[in-house]
Amino acid sequence: RSAGGFVLGIALASLYGALVLLAQGHNVWYCLVTTASLGAGLGLGMAFSAKVRVTVLLSLPHIFTKEGKMLLLLLALGMAVQGPCTNILQNFSRAAESLSCGAELALNQTAERLQRAREPLLTVLAKIKDIAQKAKVVGDHVRKFFRSIMDSVSHVARALRNVWLWLANVGKVCNQELGTPYRRCLRLFSEAKDNCERAVPFLFFLCYIIITFKPLCGLANCAWVPAPLHTARPLVIPAALRAALDRVRREFEFNISAVHHFDISLNASKSLGEVALDIMEGVRLRLEPTRRVLGLFTHISFFAILYMYIQALRYRYRYLRDDTFDNVYITRRFVELDLRRAEQGKPTVLPLSGWESGRYIPPAAPWLSQQERRRYGLQLVGVLRHVLLGLSIVLADYSLFWLLDLIRHQLQGEIIARAPAVMGVSVNGTGYISEIFRDLVSAFDTLQQGNVSVLSQRCLLQPAEPDYSTYLSMGILYGICLFIAIFGSHVARLRRVVCAAYYPRREQVR
């Protein structure tokens, strides 16, 4: 039983909880559950089990090995993706929103300018339409007047024609009803003869004297009777009068056409802001799988501890069973044993040869063994490469924020463009035309009075400030990785010290 082991286990679990909660920003309940589980396992295990104590103590130096360094680098990369990279995308989104807001503002003001530019023309068209309506009313009245005159003249002409036809055909009617003068003359002589025979039947032969006068009736066919109505012509021909009135009527028929072509298309299925947001959403969706995969590295802290524990068990297992495993150190007990053999006159190992001194070293020697030197350069270059990558991400994040914040600072004001001088035009006079010109001039006054917002606070850029605590955590992790690359080999030698302290007999055998 060990109270110190229990305290150390609780301290390590608390350190893990602080790292997960403060550095990685995980959920409080996740931190609470994992920290409590880890604290219970480490505290009770180190308090009541020597095997757990030695394994945990072996896990601590194992952090400074190549595997621990890679886990820390992955953790730093995950923090870079969750922090600076996310902030970069957010700043790009805000910049796109600000630009789209400015573009929409410019588009709306352009549409307003176009509408104001159309107002004078629309006013003129309205006046022309008013004139046309009034002229149409006058023309309609004149056409109705002449139509009435033409209808009246046509009615009188029809009446005169009917009278004229009646006068022209009255003789024919009389001849049809009473007979012609020749036949009436013959009928009169015939009736006179018949009356004479009835009057003096005994002298009927005298009545035939009347028949001798019948040839005189032929004079009725040759007689000329003046007929002024038959030869007279009307003073004015109705068709000519109708044609003249129709020509006058057509003088009041007119068309007023005003052709106005002013086409501009400002319609779109989506606004500029929606287009910009769709583009940024597409970029975010494409980067989302990569961001999620890299974001998983922020959740491997618990599994990293488990991996370190397994590596410690593996080291302990090989230490207890393999005499050549990590056995390159000239310890103090080895030197005492070599001196004792020298006093006894037996063969000794020390001093080492040049090749052996590069392979076997004292545990506290500041120089590295041949195997450690072989790994030293590669690890240092790998760490520097990751540090350069993380530093580039941090610089990109902060540079973008600094640039956008500088733009925001410079564009804090509001600029409104107004007309430098307003021109006034007055129209004097009375009459309809003067009213038209006055309305036209007032429309141009409206055009001059418009303002244009060059810079508006509604579209002011608000960049997202970087999370400096993430920068600090990444710096600490990269600093630890650099320390591991430089001094990790020296710290890793403590694993042998721990095993030697807990297994002195095995150390003597090795």
Protein backbone atom coordinates (compact mmCIF):
# COMPACT_ATOMS: atom_id res chain seq x y z
CA ARG A 1 0.00 0.00 0.00
CA SER A 2 1.24 3.45 -0.91
CA ALA A 3 -0.35 6.77 -0.03
CA GLY A 4 2.13 8.51 -2.30
CA GLY A 5 0.99 6.33 -5.20
CA PHE A 6 -2.65 7.25 -4.52
CA VAL A 7 -1.83 10.96 -4.42
CA LEU A 8 0.23 10.69 -7.61
CA GLY A 9 -2.62 8.87 -9.39
CA ILE A 10 -5.15 11.52 -8.37
CA ALA A 11 -2.72 14.28 -9.41
CA LEU A 12 -2.20 12.71 -12.84
CA ALA A 13 -5.98 12.33 -13.34
CA SER A 14 -6.50 15.96 -12.32
CA LEU A 15 -3.79 17.07 -14.75
CA TYR A 16 -5.54 15.14 -17.52
CA GLY A 17 -8.90 16.76 -16.65
CA ALA A 18 -7.39 20.25 -16.74
CA LEU A 19 -5.78 19.51 -20.12
CA VAL A 20 -9.00 18.20 -21.66
CA LEU A 21 -11.21 20.95 -20.25
CA LEU A 22 -9.00 24.02 -20.60
CA ALA A 23 -6.70 23.22 -23.51
CA GLN A 24 -8.98 21.14 -25.72
CA GLY A 25 -12.29 22.73 -24.67
CA HIS A 26 -14.31 19.51 -24.40
CA ASN A 27 -17.70 19.14 -22.78
CA VAL A 28 -17.76 19.40 -19.00
CA TRP A 29 -19.59 16.09 -18.61
CA TYR A 30 -17.09 14.33 -20.89
CA CYS A 31 -14.24 15.74 -18.82
CA LEU A 32 -15.95 14.79 -15.58
CA VAL A 33 -16.66 11.19 -16.60
CA THR A 34 -13.21 10.49 -18.10
CA THR A 35 -11.35 12.24 -15.27
CA ALA A 36 -13.32 10.40 -12.58
CA SER A 37 -12.77 7.04 -14.30
CA LEU A 38 -9.07 7.70 -14.79
CA GLY A 39 -8.67 9.02 -11.24
CA ALA A 40 -10.35 5.97 -9.75
CA GLY A 41 -8.24 3.59 -11.82
CA LEU A 42 -4.90 5.34 -11.24
CA GLY A 43 -5.47 6.26 -7.60
CA LEU A 44 -6.64 2.85 -6.43
CA GLY A 45 -4.26 0.94 -8.70
CA MET A 46 -1.16 2.87 -7.62
CA ALA A 47 -2.25 2.72 -3.98
CA PHE A 48 -2.69 -1.08 -3.78
CA SER A 49 -0.63 -2.56 -6.64
CA ALA A 50 3.13 -2.32 -7.08
CA LYS A 51 2.75 -3.56 -10.65
CA VAL A 52 0.43 -0.67 -11.49
CA ARG A 53 2.79 1.76 -9.78
CA VAL A 54 5.78 0.66 -11.80
CA THR A 55 3.74 0.62 -15.03
CA VAL A 56 2.45 4.15 -14.45
CA LEU A 57 5.92 5.40 -13.57
CA LEU A 58 7.21 3.77 -16.75
CA SER A 59 4.46 5.53 -18.71
CA LEU A 60 5.66 8.98 -17.66
CA PRO A 61 9.10 8.75 -19.32
CA HIS A 62 7.47 7.04 -22.29
CA ILE A 63 5.82 10.36 -23.13
CA PHE A 64 9.28 11.58 -24.14
CA THR A 65 9.80 8.84 -26.71
CA LYS A 66 9.03 8.90 -30.44
CA GLU A 67 5.50 7.56 -29.94
CA GLY A 68 4.66 10.15 -27.31
CA LYS A 69 6.06 12.90 -29.50
CA MET A 70 3.86 11.82 -32.43
CA LEU A 71 0.77 11.78 -30.23
CA LEU A 72 1.53 15.30 -29.02
CA LEU A 73 2.07 16.48 -32.61
CA LEU A 74 -1.27 14.99 -33.66
CA LEU A 75 -2.91 16.65 -30.68
CA ALA A 76 -1.38 20.01 -31.67
CA LEU A 77 -2.52 19.53 -35.28
CA GLY A 78 -6.05 18.77 -34.14
CA MET A 79 -6.07 21.92 -32.01
CA ALA A 80 -4.81 23.90 -35.02
CA VAL A 81 -7.68 22.59 -37.14
CA GLN A 82 -10.29 23.20 -34.46
CA GLY A 83 -8.94 26.66 -33.59
CA PRO A 84 -7.05 28.73 -36.20
CA CYS A 85 -8.36 26.90 -39.29
CA THR A 86 -11.96 27.24 -38.15
CA ASN A 87 -11.35 30.90 -37.35
CA ILE A 88 -9.87 31.45 -40.83
CA LEU A 89 -12.98 29.99 -42.48
CA GLN A 90 -15.20 32.08 -40.22
CA ASN A 91 -13.32 35.27 -41.13
CA PHE A 92 -13.59 34.43 -44.82
CA SER A 93 -17.34 33.91 -44.35
CA ARG A 94 -17.70 37.26 -42.61
CA ALA A 95 -15.65 38.98 -45.31
CA ALA A 96 -17.86 37.39 -47.96
CA GLU A 97 -20.99 38.54 -46.10
CA SER A 98 -19.62 42.08 -45.87
CA LEU A 99 -18.73 42.15 -49.58
CA SER A 100 -22.11 40.77 -50.57
CA CYS A 101 -23.80 43.35 -48.34
CA GLY A 102 -21.85 46.13 -50.06
CA ALA A 103 -22.68 44.72 -53.48
CA GLU A 104 -26.38 44.53 -52.62
CA LEU A 105 -26.26 48.09 -51.29
CA ALA A 106 -24.64 49.28 -54.52
CA LEU A 107 -27.19 47.34 -56.56
CA ASN A 108 -30.12 48.81 -54.65
CA GLN A 109 -28.75 52.32 -54.98
CA THR A 110 -28.15 51.74 -58.69
CA ALA A 111 -31.77 50.69 -59.06
CA GLU A 112 -32.81 53.80 -57.11
CA ARG A 113 -30.67 56.00 -59.38
CA LEU A 114 -32.22 54.39 -62.44
CA GLN A 115 -35.68 54.96 -61.05
CA ARG A 116 -34.87 58.61 -60.40
CA ALA A 117 -33.43 58.92 -63.92
CA ARG A 118 -36.71 57.60 -65.31
CA GLU A 119 -38.86 60.08 -63.40
CA PRO A 120 -38.38 63.04 -65.83
CA LEU A 121 -39.19 60.83 -68.79
CA LEU A 122 -42.17 59.33 -67.01
CA THR A 123 -43.42 62.83 -66.19
CA VAL A 124 -43.18 63.87 -69.86
CA LEU A 125 -44.95 60.69 -70.89
CA ALA A 126 -47.68 61.37 -68.34
CA LYS A 127 -48.15 64.89 -69.73
CA ILE A 128 -48.22 63.58 -73.29
CA LYS A 129 -50.78 61.03 -72.24
CA ASP A 130 -52.86 63.76 -70.58
CA ILE A 131 -52.70 65.89 -73.74
CA ALA A 132 -53.65 62.89 -75.84
CA GLN A 133 -56.62 62.13 -73.60
CA LYS A 134 -57.90 65.69 -73.81
CA ALA A 135 -57.30 65.87 -77.57
CA LYS A 136 -59.13 62.59 -77.92
CA VAL A 137 -62.11 64.01 -76.05
CA VAL A 138 -62.19 67.07 -78.33
CA GLY A 139 -61.78 64.91 -81.42
CA ASP A 140 -64.57 62.62 -80.26
CA HIS A 141 -66.93 65.58 -79.84
CA VAL A 142 -66.03 66.98 -83.28
CA ARG A 143 -66.48 63.59 -84.89
CA LYS A 144 -69.86 63.20 -83.22
CA PHE A 145 -70.83 66.71 -84.42
CA PHE A 146 -69.88 66.02 -88.02
CA ARG A 147 -71.44 62.59 -87.82
CA SER A 148 -74.70 64.26 -86.76
CA ILE A 149 -74.42 66.79 -89.62
CA MET A 150 -73.69 64.01 -92.10
CA ASP A 151 -76.63 61.98 -90.81
CA SER A 152 -78.90 65.05 -91.10
CA VAL A 153 -77.69 65.84 -94.63
CA SER A 154 -78.16 62.20 -95.59
CA HIS A 155 -81.69 62.28 -94.20
CA VAL A 156 -82.54 65.51 -96.10
CA ALA A 157 -80.94 64.12 -99.25
CA ARG A 158 -83.00 60.96 -98.99
CA ALA A 159 -86.15 63.03 -98.48
CA LEU A 160 -85.36 65.27 -101.50
CA ARG A 161 -84.56 62.22 -103.59
CA ASN A 162 -87.86 60.64 -102.68
CA VAL A 163 -89.72 63.89 -103.55
CA TRP A 164 -87.78 64.17 -106.77
CA LEU A 165 -88.57 60.60 -107.75
CA TRP A 166 -92.22 61.15 -106.95
CA LEU A 167 -92.35 64.29 -109.09
CA ALA A 168 -90.48 62.52 -111.86
CA ASN A 169 -92.87 59.55 -111.88
CA VAL A 170 -96.16 61.35 -111.22
CA GLY A 171 -96.96 61.51 -115.00
CA LYS A 172 -96.51 57.79 -115.35
CA VAL A 173 -98.80 57.23 -112.41
CA CYS A 174 -101.43 59.52 -113.90
CA ASN A 175 -101.19 57.78 -117.29
CA GLN A 176 -101.51 54.41 -115.58
CA GLU A 177 -104.53 55.51 -113.58
CA LEU A 178 -106.29 57.85 -116.09
CA GLY A 179 -104.72 56.71 -119.31
CA THR A 180 -102.70 58.57 -121.94
CA PRO A 181 -104.12 61.71 -123.72
CA TYR A 182 -104.40 59.85 -127.02
CA ARG A 183 -106.43 57.02 -125.57
CA ARG A 184 -108.58 59.40 -123.56
CA CYS A 185 -109.28 61.32 -126.77
CA LEU A 186 -110.29 58.17 -128.59
CA ARG A 187 -112.39 57.11 -125.63
CA LEU A 188 -114.15 60.47 -125.63
CA PHE A 189 -114.98 60.22 -129.37
CA SER A 190 -116.21 56.66 -128.88
CA GLU A 191 -118.39 57.67 -125.93
CA ALA A 192 -119.73 60.68 -127.95
CA LYS A 193 -120.66 58.38 -130.82
CA ASP A 194 -122.39 55.97 -128.45
CA ASN A 195 -124.30 58.77 -126.76
CA CYS A 196 -125.35 60.14 -130.15
CA GLU A 197 -126.69 56.78 -131.25
CA ARG A 198 -128.64 56.45 -128.06
CA ALA A 199 -129.96 59.97 -128.44
CA VAL A 200 -131.10 59.84 -132.12
CA PRO A 201 -131.30 56.21 -133.02
CA PHE A 202 -133.27 57.03 -136.16
CA LEU A 203 -130.47 59.28 -137.36
CA PHE A 204 -127.61 57.01 -136.22
CA PHE A 205 -125.84 57.43 -139.51
CA LEU A 206 -125.21 61.05 -138.58
CA CYS A 207 -123.21 59.91 -135.57
CA TYR A 208 -120.51 58.46 -137.76
CA ILE A 209 -119.46 61.99 -138.57
CA ILE A 210 -117.81 62.05 -135.11
CA ILE A 211 -115.57 59.14 -136.06
CA THR A 212 -114.11 61.24 -138.83
CA PHE A 213 -112.62 63.51 -136.19
CA LYS A 214 -110.71 60.68 -134.37
CA PRO A 215 -107.53 61.28 -136.33
CA LEU A 216 -107.32 64.59 -134.55
CA CYS A 217 -106.39 62.54 -131.43
CA GLY A 218 -103.05 61.81 -133.00
CA LEU A 219 -102.11 65.38 -132.16
CA ALA A 220 -101.97 64.27 -128.46
CA ASN A 221 -98.98 62.04 -129.20
CA CYS A 222 -97.13 64.84 -130.96
CA ALA A 223 -97.98 67.58 -128.50
CA TRP A 224 -95.02 68.94 -126.35
CA VAL A 225 -95.83 69.89 -122.83
CA PRO A 226 -93.08 71.81 -120.87
CA ALA A 227 -91.91 69.74 -117.85
CA PRO A 228 -89.44 71.78 -115.82
CA LEU A 229 -89.39 69.24 -113.04
CA HIS A 230 -88.34 66.55 -115.41
CA THR A 231 -85.24 68.37 -116.67
CA ALA A 232 -84.16 70.28 -113.55
CA ARG A 233 -81.17 69.02 -111.51
CA PRO A 234 -80.57 69.61 -107.75
CA LEU A 235 -78.21 72.48 -106.92
CA VAL A 236 -76.02 70.29 -104.66
CA ILE A 237 -75.45 66.60 -105.23
CA PRO A 238 -75.92 64.72 -101.90
CA ALA A 239 -72.98 62.37 -102.56
CA ALA A 240 -70.59 65.29 -103.12
CA LEU A 241 -71.86 67.01 -99.97
CA ARG A 242 -71.38 63.79 -98.00
CA ALA A 243 -67.84 63.39 -99.35
CA ALA A 244 -66.96 66.98 -98.41
CA LEU A 245 -68.27 66.53 -94.87
CA ASP A 246 -66.41 63.24 -94.57
CA ARG A 247 -63.16 64.98 -95.54
CA VAL A 248 -63.73 67.58 -92.84
CA ARG A 249 -64.49 64.84 -90.31
CA ARG A 250 -61.29 63.00 -91.16
CA GLU A 251 -59.31 66.13 -90.33
CA PHE A 252 -60.22 65.51 -86.67
CA GLU A 253 -59.07 61.91 -86.72
CA PHE A 254 -55.50 61.64 -85.38
CA ASN A 255 -53.21 59.30 -83.42
CA ILE A 256 -50.71 60.32 -80.73
CA SER A 257 -48.04 57.64 -80.12
CA ALA A 258 -45.27 57.85 -77.48
CA VAL A 259 -42.76 55.00 -77.77
CA HIS A 260 -40.66 54.52 -74.62
CA HIS A 261 -37.90 51.88 -74.48
CA PHE A 262 -36.17 51.69 -71.09
CA ASP A 263 -35.25 48.13 -70.27
CA ILE A 264 -32.89 47.04 -67.51
CA SER A 265 -32.91 43.65 -65.85
CA LEU A 266 -32.15 43.64 -62.13
CA ASN A 267 -33.83 40.35 -61.34
CA ALA A 268 -32.02 37.29 -60.02
CA SER A 269 -33.06 34.02 -58.50
CA LYS A 270 -30.73 34.70 -55.54
CA SER A 271 -29.21 37.81 -54.05
CA LEU A 272 -25.45 38.38 -53.96
CA GLY A 273 -25.39 37.65 -50.24
CA GLU A 274 -27.10 34.30 -50.77
CA VAL A 275 -24.67 33.45 -53.58
CA ALA A 276 -21.67 34.27 -51.36
CA LEU A 277 -23.12 32.25 -48.49
CA ASP A 278 -23.78 29.32 -50.84
CA ILE A 279 -20.15 29.43 -52.02
CA MET A 280 -18.84 29.48 -48.46
CA GLU A 281 -21.26 26.71 -47.52
CA GLY A 282 -19.94 24.61 -50.41
CA VAL A 283 -16.37 25.20 -49.26
CA ARG A 284 -17.34 24.31 -45.70
CA LEU A 285 -19.07 21.11 -46.81
CA ARG A 286 -16.02 20.06 -48.82
CA LEU A 287 -13.70 20.70 -45.88
CA GLU A 288 -16.07 19.25 -43.30
CA PRO A 289 -14.92 15.59 -43.65
CA THR A 290 -11.26 16.57 -43.31
CA ARG A 291 -12.04 18.85 -40.39
CA ARG A 292 -13.97 16.10 -38.62
CA VAL A 293 -11.20 13.56 -39.16
CA LEU A 294 -8.59 15.95 -37.84
CA GLY A 295 -10.93 16.98 -35.06
CA LEU A 296 -10.97 13.41 -33.81
CA PHE A 297 -7.37 13.87 -32.71
CA THR A 298 -8.62 16.15 -29.94
CA HIS A 299 -10.56 13.18 -28.53
CA ILE A 300 -7.64 10.73 -28.39
CA SER A 301 -6.25 11.95 -25.08
CA PHE A 302 -7.80 9.09 -23.16
CA PHE A 303 -6.69 6.54 -25.76
CA ALA A 304 -3.21 8.10 -25.80
CA ILE A 305 -2.93 7.46 -22.07
CA LEU A 306 -4.08 3.89 -22.64
CA TYR A 307 -1.50 3.52 -25.41
CA MET A 308 1.25 4.82 -23.11
CA TYR A 309 0.19 2.34 -20.45
CA ILE A 310 0.35 -0.53 -22.94
CA GLN A 311 3.81 0.60 -24.10
CA ALA A 312 4.93 0.69 -20.46
CA LEU A 313 3.67 -2.87 -19.97
CA ARG A 314 5.53 -3.91 -23.10
CA TYR A 315 8.76 -2.26 -21.85
CA ARG A 316 8.42 -3.96 -18.46
CA TYR A 317 7.77 -7.30 -20.13
CA ARG A 318 10.86 -7.07 -22.34
CA TYR A 319 12.98 -5.71 -19.47
CA LEU A 320 12.18 -8.75 -17.36
CA ARG A 321 12.74 -11.32 -20.14
CA ASP A 322 15.26 -9.92 -22.65
CA ASP A 323 18.77 -9.28 -21.34
CA THR A 324 19.80 -7.30 -24.43
CA PHE A 325 16.78 -4.99 -24.42
CA ASP A 326 17.82 -1.40 -23.56
CA ASN A 327 20.99 -2.70 -21.92
CA VAL A 328 23.63 -0.25 -23.18
CA TYR A 329 24.35 1.65 -19.95
CA ILE A 330 27.52 1.48 -17.84
CA THR A 331 25.93 1.80 -14.41
CA ARG A 332 27.63 2.46 -11.08
CA ARG A 333 27.13 -1.13 -9.96
CA PHE A 334 28.70 -2.32 -13.23
CA VAL A 335 31.77 -0.15 -12.55
CA GLU A 336 32.03 -1.49 -8.95
CA LEU A 337 31.78 -5.04 -10.25
CA ASP A 338 34.50 -4.37 -12.84
CA LEU A 339 36.78 -2.88 -10.14
CA ARG A 340 36.21 -5.87 -7.91
CA ARG A 341 37.20 -8.19 -10.74
CA ALA A 342 40.29 -6.08 -11.40
CA GLU A 343 41.29 -6.40 -7.71
CA GLN A 344 40.82 -10.14 -7.97
CA GLY A 345 43.03 -10.25 -11.07
CA LYS A 346 40.23 -11.37 -13.33
CA PRO A 347 39.60 -10.01 -16.87
CA THR A 348 37.77 -6.67 -16.93
CA VAL A 349 35.63 -4.83 -19.46
CA LEU A 350 36.68 -1.30 -18.68
CA PRO A 351 38.09 0.79 -20.17
CA LEU A 352 35.99 0.53 -23.33
CA SER A 353 37.36 0.69 -26.83
CA GLY A 354 36.49 3.48 -29.24
CA TRP A 355 33.72 1.48 -30.89
CA GLU A 356 32.36 0.29 -27.53
CA SER A 357 32.36 3.80 -26.04
CA GLY A 358 30.03 4.89 -28.83
CA ARG A 359 27.67 2.01 -28.15
CA TYR A 360 27.76 1.80 -24.34
CA ILE A 361 27.39 4.97 -22.26
CA PRO A 362 26.78 5.91 -18.60
CA PRO A 363 23.09 6.53 -17.76
CA ALA A 364 23.74 10.16 -16.78
CA ALA A 365 26.09 10.94 -19.68
CA PRO A 366 25.14 14.11 -21.59
CA TRP A 367 26.23 12.60 -24.87
CA LEU A 368 24.16 10.13 -26.84
CA SER A 369 24.77 6.60 -27.85
CA GLN A 370 25.19 5.56 -31.45
CA GLN A 371 21.56 4.41 -31.71
CA GLU A 372 20.28 7.57 -30.03
CA ARG A 373 22.31 9.79 -32.34
CA ARG A 374 20.85 7.97 -35.34
CA ARG A 375 17.29 8.87 -34.27
CA TYR A 376 18.11 12.36 -32.99
CA GLY A 377 18.43 14.19 -36.35
CA LEU A 378 15.34 12.63 -37.92
CA GLN A 379 13.16 13.41 -34.90
CA LEU A 380 14.38 17.00 -34.70
CA VAL A 381 13.71 17.61 -38.42
CA GLY A 382 10.25 16.04 -38.13
CA VAL A 383 9.35 18.21 -35.15
CA LEU A 384 10.61 21.36 -36.85
CA ARG A 385 8.51 20.52 -39.90
CA HIS A 386 5.36 20.20 -37.77
CA VAL A 387 6.24 23.36 -35.85
CA LEU A 388 6.62 25.24 -39.13
CA LEU A 389 3.23 23.96 -40.29
CA GLY A 390 1.52 24.98 -37.06
CA LEU A 391 3.27 28.36 -37.07
CA SER A 392 2.11 28.94 -40.66
CA ILE A 393 -1.50 28.21 -39.68
CA VAL A 394 -1.27 30.54 -36.68
CA LEU A 395 0.34 33.31 -38.76
CA ALA A 396 -2.31 32.92 -41.47
CA ASP A 397 -5.08 33.14 -38.88
CA TYR A 398 -3.66 36.17 -37.10
CA SER A 399 -2.61 37.92 -40.34
CA LEU A 400 -6.10 37.55 -41.77
CA PHE A 401 -7.63 38.85 -38.55
CA TRP A 402 -5.17 41.77 -38.45
CA LEU A 403 -5.90 42.70 -42.06
CA LEU A 404 -9.68 42.51 -41.63
CA ASP A 405 -9.50 44.42 -38.35
CA LEU A 406 -7.42 47.12 -40.06
CA ILE A 407 -10.04 47.36 -42.80
CA ARG A 408 -12.80 47.56 -40.18
CA HIS A 409 -10.92 50.33 -38.35
CA GLN A 410 -10.43 52.34 -41.55
CA LEU A 411 -14.07 51.91 -42.63
CA GLN A 412 -15.75 52.80 -39.35
CA GLY A 413 -17.12 56.07 -40.72
CA GLU A 414 -20.11 56.58 -42.97
CA ILE A 415 -19.69 58.34 -46.32
CA ILE A 416 -22.73 59.73 -48.15
CA ALA A 417 -22.26 61.37 -51.55
CA ARG A 418 -24.49 64.35 -52.23
CA ALA A 419 -24.76 66.69 -55.18
CA PRO A 420 -22.07 69.42 -54.88
CA ALA A 421 -24.44 72.05 -56.25
CA VAL A 422 -28.16 72.01 -56.90
CA MET A 423 -29.26 73.78 -60.07
CA GLY A 424 -32.58 75.55 -59.98
CA VAL A 425 -34.66 76.23 -63.10
CA SER A 426 -37.83 78.33 -63.01
CA VAL A 427 -40.42 78.46 -65.77
CA ASN A 428 -42.50 81.64 -66.06
CA GLY A 429 -45.69 81.96 -67.97
CA THR A 430 -49.24 80.72 -68.05
CA GLY A 431 -50.77 78.13 -70.19
CA TYR A 432 -50.78 74.47 -70.75
CA ILE A 433 -47.26 74.23 -72.21
CA SER A 434 -45.74 76.16 -69.30
CA GLU A 435 -47.32 73.70 -66.86
CA ILE A 436 -45.72 70.83 -68.78
CA PHE A 437 -42.28 72.41 -68.59
CA ARG A 438 -42.69 73.18 -64.88
CA ASP A 439 -43.52 69.52 -64.15
CA LEU A 440 -40.52 68.43 -66.23
CA VAL A 441 -38.15 70.74 -64.32
CA SER A 442 -39.50 69.56 -60.96
CA ALA A 443 -38.74 65.96 -61.99
CA PHE A 444 -35.09 66.90 -62.59
CA ASP A 445 -35.02 68.59 -59.17
CA THR A 446 -35.98 65.25 -57.62
CA LEU A 447 -33.09 63.62 -59.48
CA GLN A 448 -30.60 66.14 -58.04
CA GLN A 449 -31.74 65.69 -54.45
CA GLY A 450 -30.84 61.98 -54.17
CA ASN A 451 -27.98 60.81 -51.92
CA VAL A 452 -25.64 57.86 -52.51
CA SER A 453 -24.22 55.89 -49.55
CA VAL A 454 -20.62 55.14 -50.49
CA LEU A 455 -19.83 53.60 -47.10
CA SER A 456 -22.47 52.32 -44.70
CA GLN A 457 -22.22 50.92 -41.17
CA ARG A 458 -24.72 48.23 -42.11
CA CYS A 459 -22.01 46.41 -44.10
CA LEU A 460 -19.15 47.00 -41.63
CA LEU A 461 -16.85 44.00 -41.36
CA GLN A 462 -16.66 42.33 -37.93
CA PRO A 463 -13.74 39.85 -37.97
CA ALA A 464 -13.59 36.99 -35.48
CA GLU A 465 -10.72 37.40 -33.03
CA PRO A 466 -8.36 34.42 -32.69
CA ASP A 467 -8.44 32.25 -29.58
CA TYR A 468 -5.12 33.14 -27.96
CA SER A 469 -5.47 30.36 -25.41
CA THR A 470 -5.36 27.89 -28.31
CA TYR A 471 -2.17 29.59 -29.52
CA LEU A 472 -0.69 29.17 -26.04
CA SER A 473 -1.69 25.52 -25.83
CA MET A 474 -0.24 24.81 -29.28
CA GLY A 475 2.97 26.61 -28.28
CA ILE A 476 3.25 24.52 -25.13
CA LEU A 477 2.69 21.30 -27.08
CA TYR A 478 5.24 22.24 -29.74
CA GLY A 479 7.67 23.27 -27.00
CA ILE A 480 7.24 19.89 -25.34
CA CYS A 481 7.78 18.19 -28.70
CA LEU A 482 11.00 20.17 -29.24
CA PHE A 483 12.13 19.25 -25.73
CA ILE A 484 11.37 15.60 -26.49
CA ALA A 485 13.30 15.78 -29.77
CA ILE A 486 16.32 17.33 -28.03
CA PHE A 487 16.29 15.75 -24.57
CA GLY A 488 13.85 12.88 -25.04
CA SER A 489 16.60 10.30 -25.23
CA HIS A 490 17.98 11.43 -21.86
CA VAL A 491 14.54 11.38 -20.21
CA ALA A 492 13.72 7.97 -21.70
CA ARG A 493 16.69 6.53 -19.76
CA LEU A 494 14.58 6.96 -16.63
CA ARG A 495 12.53 3.92 -17.66
CA ARG A 496 15.53 1.71 -16.88
CA VAL A 497 16.02 3.55 -13.58
CA VAL A 498 12.41 2.81 -12.57
CA CYS A 499 12.70 -0.86 -13.46
CA ALA A 500 16.06 -1.09 -11.68
CA ALA A 501 14.55 0.41 -8.54
CA TYR A 502 11.60 -2.02 -8.51
CA TYR A 503 13.51 -5.07 -9.78
CA PRO A 504 17.09 -4.86 -8.38
CA ARG A 505 17.77 -8.58 -8.85
CA ARG A 506 16.83 -8.40 -12.52
CA GLU A 507 19.07 -5.34 -12.87
CA GLN A 508 21.92 -7.32 -11.31
CA VAL A 509 21.36 -10.13 -13.81
CA ARG A 510 21.33 -7.73 -16.76
